[in-house]
Amino acid sequence: MNLLHNAGMTAQPPFDALIAFEAVHRLGSVTAAASDLGVTQSAVSHRLRRLEDFMGLPLLTRTSGGMRPTPAGEALASGLAELLTGLGELRARCRAAASNGPLRVGVSAALADYWLVARLPMFKAP
């Protein structure tokens, strides 16, 4: 049991699990999500299980056509889409700040590994 992600211990879900959930929701399968994220199917499955444990609800169901979100999973996907859109808007804010000197970004390892690193080239794009 991972005490860090027990409901009483923290109010924030594990970021790597959110990224895995988003990929499965977007792509419809654990296999496609694993390929997209560059990890194994087992890693994606473990992250999904950790997220469901954190939320205390099933978020996805397996069907003959792939993975489908439960109503709770749809609610999470909707909120997560808004959050990721907001993070994406940070690009414009960072560009504006760059004209005032160097940009320094402090992020957790999970955010850096699973979200920021893949998007760093966009910060240099015109």
Tab-separated table of N, CA and C in Angstrom, residues 35-92:
chain	number	residue	atom	x	y	z
A	35	SER	N	2.354	2.919	-25.624
A	35	SER	CA	3.197	3.301	-26.754
A	35	SER	C	3.376	4.819	-26.812
A	36	ASP	N	2.306	5.556	-26.624
A	36	ASP	CA	2.347	7.020	-26.660
A	36	ASP	C	3.239	7.592	-25.557
A	37	LEU	N	3.189	6.965	-24.382
A	37	LEU	CA	3.954	7.462	-23.233
A	37	LEU	C	5.364	6.890	-23.167
A	38	GLY	N	5.634	5.866	-23.974
A	38	GLY	CA	6.955	5.257	-23.963
A	38	GLY	C	7.213	4.403	-22.729
A	39	VAL	N	6.161	3.773	-22.225
A	39	VAL	CA	6.281	2.889	-21.064
A	39	VAL	C	5.596	1.567	-21.392
A	40	THR	N	5.668	0.620	-20.486
A	40	THR	CA	5.032	-0.677	-20.712
A	40	THR	C	3.543	-0.617	-20.410
A	41	GLN	N	2.816	-1.607	-20.936
A	41	GLN	CA	1.392	-1.724	-20.627
A	41	GLN	C	1.195	-1.917	-19.132
A	42	SER	N	2.085	-2.678	-18.528
A	42	SER	CA	2.008	-2.925	-17.086
A	42	SER	C	2.134	-1.622	-16.303
A	43	ALA	N	3.043	-0.751	-16.738
A	43	ALA	CA	3.221	0.534	-16.049
A	43	ALA	C	1.946	1.368	-16.132
A	44	VAL	N	1.323	1.382	-17.306
A	44	VAL	CA	0.076	2.137	-17.461
A	44	VAL	C	-1.005	1.537	-16.574
A	45	SER	N	-1.128	0.219	-16.570
A	45	SER	CA	-2.133	-0.440	-15.739
A	45	SER	C	-1.926	-0.142	-14.262
A	46	HIS	N	-0.684	-0.175	-13.799
A	46	HIS	CA	-0.395	0.134	-12.398
A	46	HIS	C	-0.761	1.580	-12.067
A	47	ARG	N	-0.474	2.492	-12.978
A	47	ARG	CA	-0.807	3.898	-12.745
A	47	ARG	C	-2.314	4.101	-12.690
A	48	LEU	N	-3.028	3.416	-13.575
A	48	LEU	CA	-4.489	3.528	-13.553
A	48	LEU	C	-5.057	2.982	-12.251
A	49	ARG	N	-4.539	1.853	-11.805
A	49	ARG	CA	-5.008	1.261	-10.548
A	49	ARG	C	-4.719	2.206	-9.372
A	50	ARG	N	-3.535	2.835	-9.388
A	50	ARG	CA	-3.187	3.779	-8.319
A	50	ARG	C	-4.131	4.976	-8.327
A	51	LEU	N	-4.496	5.458	-9.513
A	51	LEU	CA	-5.421	6.591	-9.614
A	51	LEU	C	-6.809	6.193	-9.129
A	52	GLU	N	-7.262	5.010	-9.528
A	52	GLU	CA	-8.575	4.545	-9.063
A	52	GLU	C	-8.575	4.340	-7.547
A	53	ASP	N	-7.463	3.852	-6.994
A	53	ASP	CA	-7.360	3.724	-5.538
A	53	ASP	C	-7.427	5.097	-4.875
A	54	PHE	N	-6.738	6.053	-5.459
A	54	PHE	CA	-6.744	7.415	-4.905
A	54	PHE	C	-8.151	8.007	-4.949
A	55	MET	N	-8.822	7.850	-6.087
A	55	MET	CA	-10.159	8.419	-6.255
A	55	MET	C	-11.219	7.628	-5.491
A	56	GLY	N	-10.946	6.343	-5.277
A	56	GLY	CA	-11.923	5.499	-4.598
A	56	GLY	C	-13.081	5.092	-5.492
A	57	LEU	N	-12.863	5.178	-6.803
A	57	LEU	CA	-13.913	4.881	-7.783
A	57	LEU	C	-13.302	4.223	-9.012
A	58	PRO	N	-14.050	3.342	-9.682
A	58	PRO	CA	-13.572	2.862	-10.976
A	58	PRO	C	-13.699	3.985	-12.008
A	59	LEU	N	-12.671	4.167	-12.810
A	59	LEU	CA	-12.657	5.245	-13.789
A	59	LEU	C	-12.788	4.750	-15.221
A	60	LEU	N	-12.411	3.495	-15.452
A	60	LEU	CA	-12.447	2.923	-16.795
A	60	LEU	C	-13.004	1.515	-16.730
A	61	THR	N	-13.668	1.113	-17.795
A	61	THR	CA	-14.112	-0.275	-17.923
A	61	THR	C	-13.586	-0.825	-19.232
A	62	ARG	N	-13.252	-2.102	-19.217
A	62	ARG	CA	-12.756	-2.771	-20.423
A	62	ARG	C	-13.952	-3.266	-21.237
A	63	THR	N	-13.961	-2.959	-22.524
A	63	THR	CA	-15.014	-3.424	-23.428
A	63	THR	C	-14.350	-4.123	-24.608
A	64	SER	N	-15.139	-4.716	-25.462
A	64	SER	CA	-14.575	-5.386	-26.641
A	64	SER	C	-13.903	-4.365	-27.571
A	65	GLY	N	-14.312	-3.112	-27.489
A	65	GLY	CA	-13.738	-2.064	-28.328
A	65	GLY	C	-12.601	-1.304	-27.665
A	66	GLY	N	-12.185	-1.696	-26.479
A	66	GLY	CA	-11.108	-1.001	-25.780
A	66	GLY	C	-11.561	-0.546	-24.405
A	67	MET	N	-10.939	0.483	-23.906
A	67	MET	CA	-11.260	1.024	-22.584
A	67	MET	C	-12.254	2.172	-22.736
A	68	ARG	N	-13.281	2.144	-21.909
A	68	ARG	CA	-14.300	3.198	-21.915
A	68	ARG	C	-14.386	3.796	-20.521
A	69	PRO	N	-14.549	5.107	-20.431
A	69	PRO	CA	-14.644	5.733	-19.114
A	69	PRO	C	-15.998	5.466	-18.452
A	70	THR	N	-15.968	5.346	-17.151
A	70	THR	CA	-17.187	5.307	-16.355
A	70	THR	C	-17.686	6.746	-16.248
A	71	PRO	N	-18.860	6.989	-15.687
A	71	PRO	CA	-19.284	8.377	-15.472
A	71	PRO	C	-18.262	9.177	-14.645
A	72	ALA	N	-17.681	8.538	-13.632
A	72	ALA	CA	-16.646	9.222	-12.850
A	72	ALA	C	-15.424	9.499	-13.717
A	73	GLY	N	-15.092	8.561	-14.604
A	73	GLY	CA	-13.968	8.751	-15.514
A	73	GLY	C	-14.204	9.892	-16.487
A	74	GLU	N	-15.439	10.025	-16.965
A	74	GLU	CA	-15.775	11.151	-17.859
A	74	GLU	C	-15.630	12.478	-17.127
A	75	ALA	N	-16.075	12.520	-15.875
A	75	ALA	CA	-15.947	13.752	-15.086
A	75	ALA	C	-14.476	14.100	-14.890
A	76	LEU	N	-13.667	13.090	-14.597
A	76	LEU	CA	-12.234	13.330	-14.428
A	76	LEU	C	-11.609	13.802	-15.733
A	77	ALA	N	-11.957	13.155	-16.838
A	77	ALA	CA	-11.394	13.523	-18.142
A	77	ALA	C	-11.732	14.965	-18.501
A	78	SER	N	-12.952	15.372	-18.205
A	78	SER	CA	-13.367	16.744	-18.493
A	78	SER	C	-12.550	17.753	-17.682
A	79	GLY	N	-12.426	17.494	-16.399
A	79	GLY	CA	-11.644	18.387	-15.545
A	79	GLY	C	-10.170	18.377	-15.912
A	80	LEU	N	-9.653	17.218	-16.263
A	80	LEU	CA	-8.252	17.093	-16.645
A	80	LEU	C	-7.979	17.834	-17.949
A	81	ALA	N	-8.919	17.777	-18.882
A	81	ALA	CA	-8.756	18.510	-20.147
A	81	ALA	C	-8.647	20.011	-19.886
A	82	GLU	N	-9.470	20.519	-18.988
A	82	GLU	CA	-9.396	21.943	-18.636
A	82	GLU	C	-8.053	22.282	-18.008
A	83	LEU	N	-7.592	21.408	-17.129
A	83	LEU	CA	-6.310	21.623	-16.464
A	83	LEU	C	-5.165	21.631	-17.466
A	84	LEU	N	-5.139	20.661	-18.369
A	84	LEU	CA	-4.062	20.589	-19.351
A	84	LEU	C	-4.121	21.751	-20.332
A	85	THR	N	-5.326	22.216	-20.661
A	85	THR	CA	-5.452	23.406	-21.505
A	85	THR	C	-4.843	24.607	-20.797
A	86	GLY	N	-5.140	24.734	-19.510
A	86	GLY	CA	-4.558	25.823	-18.726
A	86	GLY	C	-3.045	25.747	-18.681
A	87	LEU	N	-2.516	24.540	-18.534
A	87	LEU	CA	-1.060	24.378	-18.542
A	87	LEU	C	-0.489	24.764	-19.900
A	88	GLY	N	-1.206	24.416	-20.954
A	88	GLY	CA	-0.760	24.778	-22.290
A	88	GLY	C	-0.711	26.283	-22.496
A	89	GLU	N	-1.608	27.011	-21.848
A	89	GLU	CA	-1.630	28.465	-21.968
A	89	GLU	C	-0.443	29.117	-21.268
A	90	LEU	N	0.245	28.349	-20.464
A	90	LEU	CA	1.444	28.883	-19.817
A	90	LEU	C	2.526	29.247	-20.832
A	91	ARG	N	2.462	28.643	-22.010
A	91	ARG	CA	3.455	28.945	-23.044
A	91	ARG	C	3.455	30.436	-23.370
A	92	ALA	N	2.288	30.988	-23.596
A	92	ALA	CA	2.197	32.414	-23.923
A	92	ALA	C	2.692	33.268	-22.763
